[in-house]
Coordinates of C-alpha atoms in Angstrom, one line a residue:
G16 CA 1.1 0.9 9.4
V17 CA -1.6 -1.1 7.6
T18 CA -1.1 -4.9 7.1
I19 CA -3.6 -6.3 4.2
S20 CA -4.1 -10.0 4.3
A21 CA -5.5 -11.3 0.8
N22 CA -8.4 -13.9 1.2
S23 CA -11.4 -14.9 -1.3
W24 CA -13.2 -11.5 -0.3
T25 CA -10.6 -9.4 -2.1
N26 CA -7.0 -9.9 -3.5
A27 CA -3.7 -7.7 -3.0
G28 CA -4.5 -5.3 -5.5
H29 CA -7.9 -4.4 -5.2
A30 CA -7.4 -4.2 -1.3
V31 CA -4.5 -1.7 -1.8
N32 CA -6.9 0.4 -4.0
Q33 CA -9.7 0.2 -1.4
I34 CA -7.6 1.1 1.1
Y35 CA -6.4 4.2 -1.2
D36 CA -10.0 5.2 -1.7
L37 CA -11.1 5.0 1.8
L38 CA -8.0 7.2 3.0
Y39 CA -8.9 9.9 0.1
M40 CA -12.7 9.8 1.0
M41 CA -11.5 10.5 4.9
G42 CA -9.3 13.7 3.0
R43 CA -6.3 11.7 4.6
D44 CA -3.9 12.1 1.3
D45 CA -1.0 12.8 3.6
I46 CA -0.8 8.8 4.2
A47 CA 1.2 7.0 1.7
V48 CA -0.2 3.7 -0.1
G49 CA 1.9 1.1 -1.7
V50 CA 2.8 -2.3 -1.3
G51 CA 6.0 -3.7 0.3
G52 CA 9.1 -4.8 -1.5
E53 CA 10.1 -7.9 -2.8
G54 CA 12.4 -9.2 -0.3
G55 CA 11.2 -11.9 2.2
I56 CA 12.4 -13.9 5.3
F57 CA 13.4 -17.4 4.7
P58 CA 12.7 -20.5 6.6
N59 CA 16.3 -20.5 8.3
S60 CA 15.4 -16.6 9.7
T61 CA 17.5 -14.8 6.9
I62 CA 16.1 -11.6 6.7
L63 CA 16.8 -9.8 3.4
P64 CA 17.4 -6.1 3.2
N65 CA 14.2 -4.8 1.3
V66 CA 11.7 -7.0 3.3
G67 CA 8.8 -4.6 3.9
G68 CA 10.0 -2.0 1.8
Y69 CA 8.0 0.8 0.3
L70 CA 6.9 0.8 -3.2
P71 CA 4.3 3.4 -4.6
I72 CA 1.8 2.2 -6.6
I73 CA -0.4 5.0 -6.9
E74 CA 0.3 8.6 -7.9
Q75 CA -0.4 10.7 -5.0
V76 CA -1.1 14.0 -6.2
T77 CA -3.3 16.9 -5.0
F78 CA -5.0 18.5 -7.9
Y79 CA -6.3 22.1 -7.9
F80 CA -9.2 22.9 -10.1
L81 CA -9.7 26.7 -11.0
L82 CA -13.2 27.7 -11.6

């Protein structure tokens, strides 16, 4: 997996699009791109069940063009 750390150079939304574009240019449409779930880890070490879940945000479809 790839972990994106948003900073002053990019934000999380743009970073996901940039990773998707990079993979697309490499011909790697087989790699899913999305963002983690809404869960998290509390300061008392309680881990919510949906931490690190996968939510697709970019529809990944192979298009075929007929000429």
